[in-house]
Short mmCIF file of C-alpha atoms and ligand atoms in Angstrom, two decimals:
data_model
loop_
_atom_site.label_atom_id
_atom_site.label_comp_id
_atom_site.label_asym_id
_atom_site.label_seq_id
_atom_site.Cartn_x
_atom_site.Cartn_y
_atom_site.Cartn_z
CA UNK I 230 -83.72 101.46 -131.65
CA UNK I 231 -86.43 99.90 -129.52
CA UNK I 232 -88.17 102.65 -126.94
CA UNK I 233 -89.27 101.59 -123.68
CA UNK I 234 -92.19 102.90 -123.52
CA UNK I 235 -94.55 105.53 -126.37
CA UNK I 236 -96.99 107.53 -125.37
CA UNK I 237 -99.23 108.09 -127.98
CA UNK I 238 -101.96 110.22 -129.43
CA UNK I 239 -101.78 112.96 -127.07
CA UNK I 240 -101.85 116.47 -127.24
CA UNK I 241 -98.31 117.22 -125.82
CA UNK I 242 -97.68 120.00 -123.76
CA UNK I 243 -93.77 121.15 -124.30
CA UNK I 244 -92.20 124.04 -123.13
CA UNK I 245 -92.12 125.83 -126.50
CA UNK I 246 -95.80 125.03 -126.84
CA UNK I 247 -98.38 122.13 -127.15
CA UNK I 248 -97.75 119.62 -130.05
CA UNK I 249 -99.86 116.40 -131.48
CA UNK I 250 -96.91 114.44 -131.34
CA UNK I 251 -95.54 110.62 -129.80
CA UNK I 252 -93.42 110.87 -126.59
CA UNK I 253 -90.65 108.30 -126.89
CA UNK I 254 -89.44 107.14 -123.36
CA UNK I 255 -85.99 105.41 -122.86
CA UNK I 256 -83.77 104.83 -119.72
CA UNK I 257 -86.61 106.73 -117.84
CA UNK I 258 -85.77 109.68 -120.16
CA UNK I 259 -87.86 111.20 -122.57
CA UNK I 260 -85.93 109.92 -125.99
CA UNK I 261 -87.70 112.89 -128.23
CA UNK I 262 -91.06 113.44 -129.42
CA UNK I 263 -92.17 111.84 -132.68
CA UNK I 264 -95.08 111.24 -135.34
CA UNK I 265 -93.88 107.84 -135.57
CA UNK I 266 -94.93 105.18 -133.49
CA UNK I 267 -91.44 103.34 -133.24
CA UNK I 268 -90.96 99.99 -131.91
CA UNK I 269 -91.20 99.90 -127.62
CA UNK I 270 -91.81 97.37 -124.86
CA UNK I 271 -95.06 99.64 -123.79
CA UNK I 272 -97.36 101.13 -126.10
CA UNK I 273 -99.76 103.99 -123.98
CA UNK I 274 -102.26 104.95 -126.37
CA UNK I 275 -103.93 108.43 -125.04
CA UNK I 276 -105.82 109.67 -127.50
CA UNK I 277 -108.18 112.85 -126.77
CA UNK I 278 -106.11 112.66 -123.68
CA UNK I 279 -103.26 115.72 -123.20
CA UNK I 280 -100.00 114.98 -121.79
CA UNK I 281 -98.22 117.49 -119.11
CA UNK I 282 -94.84 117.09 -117.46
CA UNK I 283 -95.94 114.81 -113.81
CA UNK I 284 -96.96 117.85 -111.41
CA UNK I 285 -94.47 118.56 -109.15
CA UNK I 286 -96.18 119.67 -105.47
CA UNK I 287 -93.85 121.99 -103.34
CA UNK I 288 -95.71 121.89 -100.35
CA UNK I 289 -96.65 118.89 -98.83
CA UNK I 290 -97.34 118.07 -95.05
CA UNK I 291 -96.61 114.13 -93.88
CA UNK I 292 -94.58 112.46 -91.22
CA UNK I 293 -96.23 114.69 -88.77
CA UNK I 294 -99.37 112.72 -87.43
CA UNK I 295 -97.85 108.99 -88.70
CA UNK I 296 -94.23 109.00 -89.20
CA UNK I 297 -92.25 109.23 -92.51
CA UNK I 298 -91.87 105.51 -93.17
CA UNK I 299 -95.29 104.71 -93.53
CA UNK I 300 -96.51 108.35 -94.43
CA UNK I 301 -94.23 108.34 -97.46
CA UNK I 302 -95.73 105.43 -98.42
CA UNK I 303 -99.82 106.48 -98.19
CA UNK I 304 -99.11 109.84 -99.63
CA UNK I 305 -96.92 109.37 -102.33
CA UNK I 306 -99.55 106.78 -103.14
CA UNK I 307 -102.11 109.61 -103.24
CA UNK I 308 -99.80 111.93 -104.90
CA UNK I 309 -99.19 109.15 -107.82
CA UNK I 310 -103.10 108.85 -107.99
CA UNK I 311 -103.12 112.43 -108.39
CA UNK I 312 -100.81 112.99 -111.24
CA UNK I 313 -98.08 114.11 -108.87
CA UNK I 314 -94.25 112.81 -109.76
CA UNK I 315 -92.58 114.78 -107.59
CA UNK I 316 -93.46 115.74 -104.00
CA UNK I 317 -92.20 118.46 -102.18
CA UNK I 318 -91.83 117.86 -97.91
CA UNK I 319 -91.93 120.26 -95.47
CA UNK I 320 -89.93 118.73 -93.41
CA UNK I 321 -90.08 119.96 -89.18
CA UNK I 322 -87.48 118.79 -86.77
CA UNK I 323 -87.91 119.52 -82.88
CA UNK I 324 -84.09 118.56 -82.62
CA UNK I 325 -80.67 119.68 -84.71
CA UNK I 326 -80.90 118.71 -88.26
CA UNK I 327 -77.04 116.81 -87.74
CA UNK I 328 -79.25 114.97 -85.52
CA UNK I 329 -82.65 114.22 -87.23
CA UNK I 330 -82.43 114.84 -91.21
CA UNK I 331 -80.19 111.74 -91.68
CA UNK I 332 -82.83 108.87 -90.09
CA UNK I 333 -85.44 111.14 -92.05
CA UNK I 334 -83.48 110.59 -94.96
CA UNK I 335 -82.60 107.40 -95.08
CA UNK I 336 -86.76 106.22 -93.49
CA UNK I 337 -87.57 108.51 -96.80
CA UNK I 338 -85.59 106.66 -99.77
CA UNK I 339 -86.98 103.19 -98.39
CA UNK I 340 -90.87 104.62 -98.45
CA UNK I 341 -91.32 106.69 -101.63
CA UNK I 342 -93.19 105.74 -104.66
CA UNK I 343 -92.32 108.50 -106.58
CA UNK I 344 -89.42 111.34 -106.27
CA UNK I 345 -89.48 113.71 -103.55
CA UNK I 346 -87.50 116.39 -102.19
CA UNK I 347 -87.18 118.01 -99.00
CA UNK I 348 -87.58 121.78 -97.98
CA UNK I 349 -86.06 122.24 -93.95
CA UNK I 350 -88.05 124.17 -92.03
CA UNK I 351 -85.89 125.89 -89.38
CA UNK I 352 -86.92 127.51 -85.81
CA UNK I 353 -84.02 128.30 -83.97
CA UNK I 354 -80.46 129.38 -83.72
CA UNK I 355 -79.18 125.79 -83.83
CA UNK I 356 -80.83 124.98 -86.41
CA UNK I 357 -79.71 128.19 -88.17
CA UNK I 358 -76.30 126.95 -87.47
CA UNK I 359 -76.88 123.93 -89.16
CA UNK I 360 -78.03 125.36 -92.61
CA UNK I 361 -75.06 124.32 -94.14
CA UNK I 362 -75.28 120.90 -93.44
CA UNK I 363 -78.67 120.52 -94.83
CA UNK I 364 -77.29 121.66 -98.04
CA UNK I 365 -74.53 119.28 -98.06
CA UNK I 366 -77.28 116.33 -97.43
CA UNK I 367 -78.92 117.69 -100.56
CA UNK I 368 -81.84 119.91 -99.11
CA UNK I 369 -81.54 122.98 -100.47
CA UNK I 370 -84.72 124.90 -99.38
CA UNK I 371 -85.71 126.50 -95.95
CA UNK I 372 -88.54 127.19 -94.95
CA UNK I 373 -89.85 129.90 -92.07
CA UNK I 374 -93.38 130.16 -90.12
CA UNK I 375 -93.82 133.62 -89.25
CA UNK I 376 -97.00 132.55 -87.37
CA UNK I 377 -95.75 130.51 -85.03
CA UNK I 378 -94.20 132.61 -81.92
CA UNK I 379 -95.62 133.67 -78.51
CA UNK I 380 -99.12 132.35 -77.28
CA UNK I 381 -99.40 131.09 -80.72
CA UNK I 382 -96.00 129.16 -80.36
CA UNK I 383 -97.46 125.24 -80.35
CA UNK I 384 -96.70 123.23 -83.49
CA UNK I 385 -96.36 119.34 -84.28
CA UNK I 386 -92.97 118.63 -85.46
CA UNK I 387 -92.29 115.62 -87.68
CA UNK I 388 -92.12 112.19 -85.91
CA UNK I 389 -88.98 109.97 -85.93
CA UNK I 390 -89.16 107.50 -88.16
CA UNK I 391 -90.88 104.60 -86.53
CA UNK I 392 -92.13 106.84 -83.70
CA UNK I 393 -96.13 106.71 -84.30
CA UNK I 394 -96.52 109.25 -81.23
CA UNK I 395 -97.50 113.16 -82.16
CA UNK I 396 -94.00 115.55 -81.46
CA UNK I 397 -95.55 118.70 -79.86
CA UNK I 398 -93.62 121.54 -79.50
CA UNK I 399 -93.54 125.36 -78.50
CA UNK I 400 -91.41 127.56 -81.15
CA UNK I 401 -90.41 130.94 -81.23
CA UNK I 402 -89.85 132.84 -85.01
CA UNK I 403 -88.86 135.82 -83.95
CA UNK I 404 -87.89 138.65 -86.61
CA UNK I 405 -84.38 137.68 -84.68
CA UNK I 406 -84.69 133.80 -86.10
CA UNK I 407 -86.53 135.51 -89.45
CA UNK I 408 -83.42 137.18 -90.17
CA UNK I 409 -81.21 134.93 -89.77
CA UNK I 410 -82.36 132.35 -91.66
CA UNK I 411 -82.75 134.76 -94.40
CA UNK I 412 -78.80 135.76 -94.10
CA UNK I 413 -77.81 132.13 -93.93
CA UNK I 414 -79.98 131.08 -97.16
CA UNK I 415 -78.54 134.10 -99.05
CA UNK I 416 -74.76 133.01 -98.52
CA UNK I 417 -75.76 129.34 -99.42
CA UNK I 418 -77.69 130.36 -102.88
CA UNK I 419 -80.84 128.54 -101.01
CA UNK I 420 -84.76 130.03 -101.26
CA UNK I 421 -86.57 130.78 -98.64
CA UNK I 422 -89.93 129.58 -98.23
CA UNK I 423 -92.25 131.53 -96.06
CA UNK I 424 -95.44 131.28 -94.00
CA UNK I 425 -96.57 135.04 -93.92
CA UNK I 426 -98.77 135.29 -90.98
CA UNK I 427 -97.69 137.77 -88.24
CA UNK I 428 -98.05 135.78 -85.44
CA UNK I 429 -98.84 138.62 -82.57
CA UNK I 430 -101.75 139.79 -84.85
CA UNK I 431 -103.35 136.35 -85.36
CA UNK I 432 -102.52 135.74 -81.02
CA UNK I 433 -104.23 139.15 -80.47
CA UNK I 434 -106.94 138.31 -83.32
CA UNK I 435 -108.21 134.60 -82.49
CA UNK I 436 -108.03 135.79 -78.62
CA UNK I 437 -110.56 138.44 -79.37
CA UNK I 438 -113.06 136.41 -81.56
CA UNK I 439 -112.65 133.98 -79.43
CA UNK I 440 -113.60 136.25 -76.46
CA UNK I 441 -116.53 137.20 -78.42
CA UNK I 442 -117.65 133.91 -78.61
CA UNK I 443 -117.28 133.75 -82.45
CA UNK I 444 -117.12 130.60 -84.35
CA UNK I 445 -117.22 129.19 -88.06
CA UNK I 446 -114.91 129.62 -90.78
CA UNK I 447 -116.14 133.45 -90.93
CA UNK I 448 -114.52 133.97 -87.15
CA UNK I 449 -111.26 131.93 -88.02
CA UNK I 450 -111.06 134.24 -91.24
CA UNK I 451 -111.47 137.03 -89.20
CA UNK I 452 -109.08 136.69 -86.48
CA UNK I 453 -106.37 135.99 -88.99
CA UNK I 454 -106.94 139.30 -90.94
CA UNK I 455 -105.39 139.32 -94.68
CA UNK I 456 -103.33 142.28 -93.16
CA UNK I 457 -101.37 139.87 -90.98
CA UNK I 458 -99.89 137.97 -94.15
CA UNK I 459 -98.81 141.47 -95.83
CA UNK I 460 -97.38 142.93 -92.82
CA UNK I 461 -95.43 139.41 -92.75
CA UNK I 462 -94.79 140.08 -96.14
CA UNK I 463 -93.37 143.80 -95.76
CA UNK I 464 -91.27 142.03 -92.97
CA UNK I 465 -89.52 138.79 -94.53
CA UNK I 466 -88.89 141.10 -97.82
CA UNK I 467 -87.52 143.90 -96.18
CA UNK I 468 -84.64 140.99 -94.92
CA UNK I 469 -84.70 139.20 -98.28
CA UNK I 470 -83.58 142.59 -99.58
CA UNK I 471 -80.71 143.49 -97.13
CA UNK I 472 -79.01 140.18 -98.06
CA UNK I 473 -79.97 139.40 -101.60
CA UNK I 474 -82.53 136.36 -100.71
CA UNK I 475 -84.98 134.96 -103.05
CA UNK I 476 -88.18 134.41 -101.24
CA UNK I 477 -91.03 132.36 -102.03
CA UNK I 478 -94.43 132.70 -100.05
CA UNK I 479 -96.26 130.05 -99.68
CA UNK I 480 -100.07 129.62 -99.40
CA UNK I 481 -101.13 133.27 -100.55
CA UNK I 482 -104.97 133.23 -101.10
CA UNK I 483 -105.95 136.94 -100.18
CA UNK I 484 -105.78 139.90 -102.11
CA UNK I 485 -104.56 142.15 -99.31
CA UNK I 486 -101.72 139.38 -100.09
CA UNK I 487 -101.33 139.62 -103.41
CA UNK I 488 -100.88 143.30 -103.61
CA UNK I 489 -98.03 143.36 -101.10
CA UNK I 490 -96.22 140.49 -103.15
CA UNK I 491 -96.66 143.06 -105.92
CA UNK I 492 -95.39 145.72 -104.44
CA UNK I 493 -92.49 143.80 -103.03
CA UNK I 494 -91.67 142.63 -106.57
CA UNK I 495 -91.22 146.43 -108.00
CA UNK I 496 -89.16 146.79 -105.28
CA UNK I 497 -86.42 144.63 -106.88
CA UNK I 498 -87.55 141.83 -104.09
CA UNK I 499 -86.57 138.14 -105.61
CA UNK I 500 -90.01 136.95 -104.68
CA UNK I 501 -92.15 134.41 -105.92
CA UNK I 502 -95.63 133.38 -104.96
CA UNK I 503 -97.76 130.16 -104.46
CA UNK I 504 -101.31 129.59 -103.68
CA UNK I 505 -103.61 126.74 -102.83
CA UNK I 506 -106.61 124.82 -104.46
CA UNK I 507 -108.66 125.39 -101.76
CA UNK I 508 -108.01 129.29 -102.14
CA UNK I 509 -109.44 129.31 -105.82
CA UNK I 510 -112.11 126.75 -105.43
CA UNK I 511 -113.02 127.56 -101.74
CA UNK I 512 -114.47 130.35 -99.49
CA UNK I 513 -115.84 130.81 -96.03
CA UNK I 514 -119.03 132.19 -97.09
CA UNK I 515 -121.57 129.73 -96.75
CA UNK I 516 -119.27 126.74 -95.68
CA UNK I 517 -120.26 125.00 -92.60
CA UNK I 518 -118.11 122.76 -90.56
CA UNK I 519 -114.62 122.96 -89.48
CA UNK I 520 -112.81 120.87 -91.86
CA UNK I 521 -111.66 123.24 -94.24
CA UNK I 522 -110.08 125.09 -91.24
CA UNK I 523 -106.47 125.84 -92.72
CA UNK I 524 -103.93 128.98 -91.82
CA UNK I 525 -104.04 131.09 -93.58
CA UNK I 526 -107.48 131.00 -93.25
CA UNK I 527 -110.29 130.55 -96.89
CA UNK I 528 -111.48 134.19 -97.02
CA UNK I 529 -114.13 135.47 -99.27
CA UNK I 530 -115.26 135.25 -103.03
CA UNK I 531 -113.61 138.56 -103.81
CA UNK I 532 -110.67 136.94 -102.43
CA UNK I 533 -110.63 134.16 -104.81
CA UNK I 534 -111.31 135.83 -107.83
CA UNK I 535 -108.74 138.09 -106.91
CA UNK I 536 -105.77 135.10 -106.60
CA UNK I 537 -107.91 133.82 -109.96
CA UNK I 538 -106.67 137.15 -111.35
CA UNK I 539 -103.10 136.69 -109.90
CA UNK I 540 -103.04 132.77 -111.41
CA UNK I 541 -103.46 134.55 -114.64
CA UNK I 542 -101.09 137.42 -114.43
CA UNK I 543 -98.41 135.59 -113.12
CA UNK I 544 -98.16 137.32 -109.30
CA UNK I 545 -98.71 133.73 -108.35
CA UNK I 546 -95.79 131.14 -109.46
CA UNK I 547 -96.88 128.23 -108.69
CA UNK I 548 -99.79 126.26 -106.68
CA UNK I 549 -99.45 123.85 -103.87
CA UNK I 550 -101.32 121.58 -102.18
CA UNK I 551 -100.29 122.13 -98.42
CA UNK I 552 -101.39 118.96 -97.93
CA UNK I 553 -101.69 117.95 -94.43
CA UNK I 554 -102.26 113.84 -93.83
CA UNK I 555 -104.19 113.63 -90.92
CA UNK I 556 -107.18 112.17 -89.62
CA UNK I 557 -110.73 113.27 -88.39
CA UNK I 558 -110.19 112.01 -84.89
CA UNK I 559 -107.74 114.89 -84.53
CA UNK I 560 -109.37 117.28 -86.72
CA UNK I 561 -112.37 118.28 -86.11
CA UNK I 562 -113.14 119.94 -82.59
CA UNK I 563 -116.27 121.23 -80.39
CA UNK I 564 -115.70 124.61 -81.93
CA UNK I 565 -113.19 126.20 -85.05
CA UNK I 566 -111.00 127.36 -82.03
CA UNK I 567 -110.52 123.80 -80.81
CA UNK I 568 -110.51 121.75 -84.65
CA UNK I 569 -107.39 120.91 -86.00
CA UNK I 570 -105.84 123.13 -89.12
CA UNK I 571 -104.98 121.27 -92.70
CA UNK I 572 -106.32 119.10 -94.69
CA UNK I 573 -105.33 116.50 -97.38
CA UNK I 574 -105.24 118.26 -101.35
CA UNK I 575 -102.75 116.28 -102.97
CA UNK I 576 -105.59 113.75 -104.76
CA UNK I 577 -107.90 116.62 -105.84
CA UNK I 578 -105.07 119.38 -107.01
CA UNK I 579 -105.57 118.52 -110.55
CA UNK I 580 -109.41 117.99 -110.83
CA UNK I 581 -109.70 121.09 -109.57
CA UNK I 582 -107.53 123.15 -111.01
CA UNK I 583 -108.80 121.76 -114.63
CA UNK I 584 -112.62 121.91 -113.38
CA UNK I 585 -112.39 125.83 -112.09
CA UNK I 586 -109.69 126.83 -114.30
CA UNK I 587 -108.82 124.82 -117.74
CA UNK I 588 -112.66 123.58 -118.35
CA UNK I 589 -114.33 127.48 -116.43
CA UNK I 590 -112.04 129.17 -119.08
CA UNK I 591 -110.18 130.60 -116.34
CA UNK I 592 -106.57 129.38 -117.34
CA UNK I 593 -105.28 127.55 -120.25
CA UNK I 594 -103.18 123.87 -120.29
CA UNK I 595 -100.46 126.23 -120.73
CA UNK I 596 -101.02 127.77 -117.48
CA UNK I 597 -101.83 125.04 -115.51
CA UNK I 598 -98.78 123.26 -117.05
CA UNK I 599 -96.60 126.37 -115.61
CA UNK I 600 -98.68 126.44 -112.45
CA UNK I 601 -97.97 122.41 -111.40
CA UNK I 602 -94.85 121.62 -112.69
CA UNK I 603 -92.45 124.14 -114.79
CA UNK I 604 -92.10 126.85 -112.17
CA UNK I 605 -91.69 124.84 -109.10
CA UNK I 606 -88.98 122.59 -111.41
CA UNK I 607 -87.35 126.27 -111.81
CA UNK I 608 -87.41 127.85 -108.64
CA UNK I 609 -86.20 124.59 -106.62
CA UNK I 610 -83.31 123.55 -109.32
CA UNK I 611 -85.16 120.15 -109.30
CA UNK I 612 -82.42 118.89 -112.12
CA UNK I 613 -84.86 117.00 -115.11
CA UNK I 614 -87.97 117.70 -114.04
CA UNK I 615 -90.74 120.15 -114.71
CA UNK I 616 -90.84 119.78 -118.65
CA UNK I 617 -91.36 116.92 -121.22
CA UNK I 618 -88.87 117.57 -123.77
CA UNK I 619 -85.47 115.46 -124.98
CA UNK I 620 -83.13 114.30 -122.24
CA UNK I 621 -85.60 115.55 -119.13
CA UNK I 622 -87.29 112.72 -116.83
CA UNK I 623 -89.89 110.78 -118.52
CA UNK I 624 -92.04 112.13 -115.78
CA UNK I 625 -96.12 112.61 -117.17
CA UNK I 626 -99.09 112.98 -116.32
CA UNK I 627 -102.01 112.50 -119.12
CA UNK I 628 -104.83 114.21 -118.43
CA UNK I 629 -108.71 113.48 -119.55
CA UNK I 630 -110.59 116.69 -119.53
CA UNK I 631 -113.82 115.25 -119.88
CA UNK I 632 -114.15 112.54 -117.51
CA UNK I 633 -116.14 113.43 -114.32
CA UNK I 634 -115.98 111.88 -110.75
CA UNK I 635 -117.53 112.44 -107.63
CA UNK I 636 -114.98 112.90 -104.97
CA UNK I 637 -114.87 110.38 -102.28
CA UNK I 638 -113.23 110.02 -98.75
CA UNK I 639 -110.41 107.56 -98.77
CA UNK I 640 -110.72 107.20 -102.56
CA UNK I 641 -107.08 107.81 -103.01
CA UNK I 642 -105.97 105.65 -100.53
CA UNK I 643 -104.05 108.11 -98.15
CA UNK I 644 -103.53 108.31 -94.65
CA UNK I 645 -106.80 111.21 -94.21
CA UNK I 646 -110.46 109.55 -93.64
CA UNK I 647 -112.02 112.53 -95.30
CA UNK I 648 -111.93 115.16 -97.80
CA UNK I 649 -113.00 118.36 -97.75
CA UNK I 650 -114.45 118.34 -101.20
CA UNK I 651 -116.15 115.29 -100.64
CA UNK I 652 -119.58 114.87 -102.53
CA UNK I 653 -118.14 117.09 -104.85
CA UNK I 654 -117.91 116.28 -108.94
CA UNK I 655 -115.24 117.57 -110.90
CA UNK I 656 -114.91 117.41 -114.76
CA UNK I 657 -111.05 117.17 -115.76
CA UNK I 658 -108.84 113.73 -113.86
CA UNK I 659 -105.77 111.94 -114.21
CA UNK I 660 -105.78 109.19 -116.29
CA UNK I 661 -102.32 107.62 -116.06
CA UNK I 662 -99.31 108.78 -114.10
CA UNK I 663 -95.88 107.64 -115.68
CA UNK I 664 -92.81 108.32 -113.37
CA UNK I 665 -89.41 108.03 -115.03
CA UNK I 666 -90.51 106.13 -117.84
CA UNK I 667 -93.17 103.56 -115.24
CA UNK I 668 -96.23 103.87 -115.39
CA UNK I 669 -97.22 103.83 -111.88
CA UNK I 670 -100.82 104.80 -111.83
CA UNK I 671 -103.95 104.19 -114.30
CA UNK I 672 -107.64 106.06 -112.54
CA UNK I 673 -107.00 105.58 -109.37
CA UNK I 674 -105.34 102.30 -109.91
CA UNK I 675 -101.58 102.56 -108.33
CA UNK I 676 -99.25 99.73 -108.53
CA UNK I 677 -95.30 101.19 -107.67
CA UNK I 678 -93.24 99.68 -105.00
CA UNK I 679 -92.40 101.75 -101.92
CA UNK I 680 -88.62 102.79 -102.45
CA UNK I 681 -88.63 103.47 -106.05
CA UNK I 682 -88.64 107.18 -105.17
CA UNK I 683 -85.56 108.63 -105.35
CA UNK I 684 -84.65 111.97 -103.72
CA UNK I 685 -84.58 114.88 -106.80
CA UNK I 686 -80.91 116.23 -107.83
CA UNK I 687 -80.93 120.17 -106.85
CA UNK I 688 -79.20 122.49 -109.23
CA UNK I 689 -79.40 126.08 -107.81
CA UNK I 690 -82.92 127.48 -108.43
CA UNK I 691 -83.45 130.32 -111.16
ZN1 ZN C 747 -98.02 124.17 -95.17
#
């Protein structure tokens, strides 16, 4: 039999642990692992490289501030650069998803350059009401912000395709709406994502500092207190319980955080956890500048060592980028009050992650294996992805864990015209990203055409 493609050389990272061994790639399948190097149409040698299944991002931020069509098309680019195969959208509609999701859809499986799937994030009882029909169009994830409500009620939906104006809106997540997307997700068999900020203790808090004339990261920090996320926490939980809901909370970089999502857990709660990047390799303390303004805010070093701790102990799941593509123009303000919140991750997720975890000693391949691709694979039912091992998608990312590069604005060729980590060099990159058997990036070098994506099979998440 002739193979498609062989990967080979690498240390292989497979779910029942990490072998020297050849990947052979057929039909966009992994065909089995071998110490042969059989006869293919593409030979990848990666030697001293290590291969990982292609990191799978569940929380990913574009079609807000340029609509899907041509934001699918930048940041997929920047998540193929990255090492990501498989993006996860939070997807925000100002209008009924009978209405919206199917242009979004369709504007999605023409822009893609590597798989995707959608999470729906839903704000009121209309959209509650249509649930069901999400599922049916294949998105089988919700997602809830607990911050957004009263004078903190202003978000940007998602454009129409095609739009290329910003979709303001004024939303209202009451523990009403809370609720009852947490009912409706338990009778479908559908997780819950949440954003676990109270949003009357982050109004009263950012009203106050902002009284006081505080600004800086410190002030932002402050006025969103950790104990905003747990009381969210103790909230959404207390619901996921009543109806049997599996719960996953998104962004979790505090420790007043953590603990709750621990305590929840020996509670029986079905809840999983995801942090950030920027929580591990980021705090306020000492950081100038607005740009890494992001809700929940970057708190303090104790803070990061402490979701270090939960990487390693398994509180946290999974990590995330919340990647937000936007642009300097609308980011950065007069003060931290007045900048814009988010910033673009997906490029840097793995350099990071192997410069202040793998290469610090802080977590092993293993981990960050489990931590970008197996558990969000898992938790989302994304059907063949998340592992390289006989019969999954030949979906992989090889990794160099030497190589070092200084991080650059624009260098991964996304919508954003900054970074936050910018000047910044980082030991551990992508080398090549092969999607389904293609090898669609080498460096930073991306050549896939805009519609290969395809949107990800859901099985019902374990
Ligand atoms: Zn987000």
């Amino acid at each position: 039999m002739t193979y498609d493609l062989v990967v080979a050389g690498a240390r292989v990272v497979t779910p029942s642990g990490t072998v020297e061994r050849n990947v052979l790639v057929k039909d966009g399948l992994v065909a089995g692992l071998s110490s042969a190097v059989p006869e293919c149409g593409r030979l990848v040698r990666a030697d001293g490289l290590v291969a990982v299944p292609g990191m799978i991002d569940p929380h990913m931020h574009y079609g807000v501030y340029s609509p899907v069509d041509e934001a699918a098309r930048t940041e997929s680019r920047v998540a193929a650069a990255g090492g990501t195969t498989t993006m996860m959208r939070m997807l925000r509609l100002g209008v009924p998803f009978e209405e919206g999701l199917p242009a979004q859809l369709e504007a999605a499986s023409r822009s893609h350059l590597v798989d995707y799937a959608v999470h729906a994030s839903v704000f009121d009882e209309g959209q509650i009401a249509g649930m069901g029909f999400c599922a049916k169009m294949g998105v089988t994830s919700f997602k809830i912000y607990m911050n957004l409500g009263g004078e903190v009620g202003h978000v940007y939906m998602d454009q129409p395709p095609g739009h290329g104006e910003l979709v303001g809106a004024r939303v209202e997540v009451s523990p009403g709406i809370v609720e009852g997307v947490v009912e409706r997700a338990a009778s479908l068999g559908c997780p819950v994502l949440v954003h676990a900020e109270d949003y009357e203790a982050c109004g009263c808090g950012m009203k106050e500092a902002r009284g006081r004339g505080l600004d800086g990261l410190g002030a932002w920090s402050e006025s969103r207190p950790p104990d905003s996320e747990a009381k969210a926490i103790r909230q959404v939980c207390a619901a996921a319980r009543r109806h049997g809901c599996a719960i996953y909370v998104v962004h979790v970089g505090s420790r007043l955080a953590l603990e709750q999502v621990r305590r929840e857990r020996a509670l029986g709660t079905e809840i999983r956890a995801e942090t950030c990047p920027h929580y591990l390799a980021l705090t306020h303390e000492g950081r100038g500048g607005y740009l890494a303004k992001v809700m929940p805010p970057i708190r303090t070093r104790a803070d990061s060592e402490s979701a270090w701790g939960a990487v390693r102990d398994g509180t946290i799941d999974a990590v995330g980028t919340d990647h937000v593509a936007n642009r300097l123009s609308l980011k950065d303000g007069s003060d931290v009050w007045e900048s814009l919140a988010g910033f673009p991750g997906s490029g840097t997720m793995a350099p990071l992650l192997l410069h202040h975890g793998v290469n610090a000693g802080r977590i092993t391949i293993e981990d960050f294996a489990r931590l970008t691709s197996g558990a969000a694979a898992r938790i989302f039912g994304l059907a063949g992805k998340g592992r390289i091992e006989e019969g999954a998608d030949a979906d992989i990312v090889l990794l160099d864990l030497r190589t070092e590069r200084r991080v650059e604005a624009g260098m991964f060729g996304g919508y954003s015209d900054y970074d936050v980590y910018e000047g910044q060099v980082l030991r551990g990159w992508p080398a090549v990203t092969i999607s389904r058997g293609e090898v669609v990036s080498e460096g930073l070098d991306v050549h896939a055409s805009p519609g290969r994506g395809r949107l990800v099979l859901r099985l019902r998440g374990s």
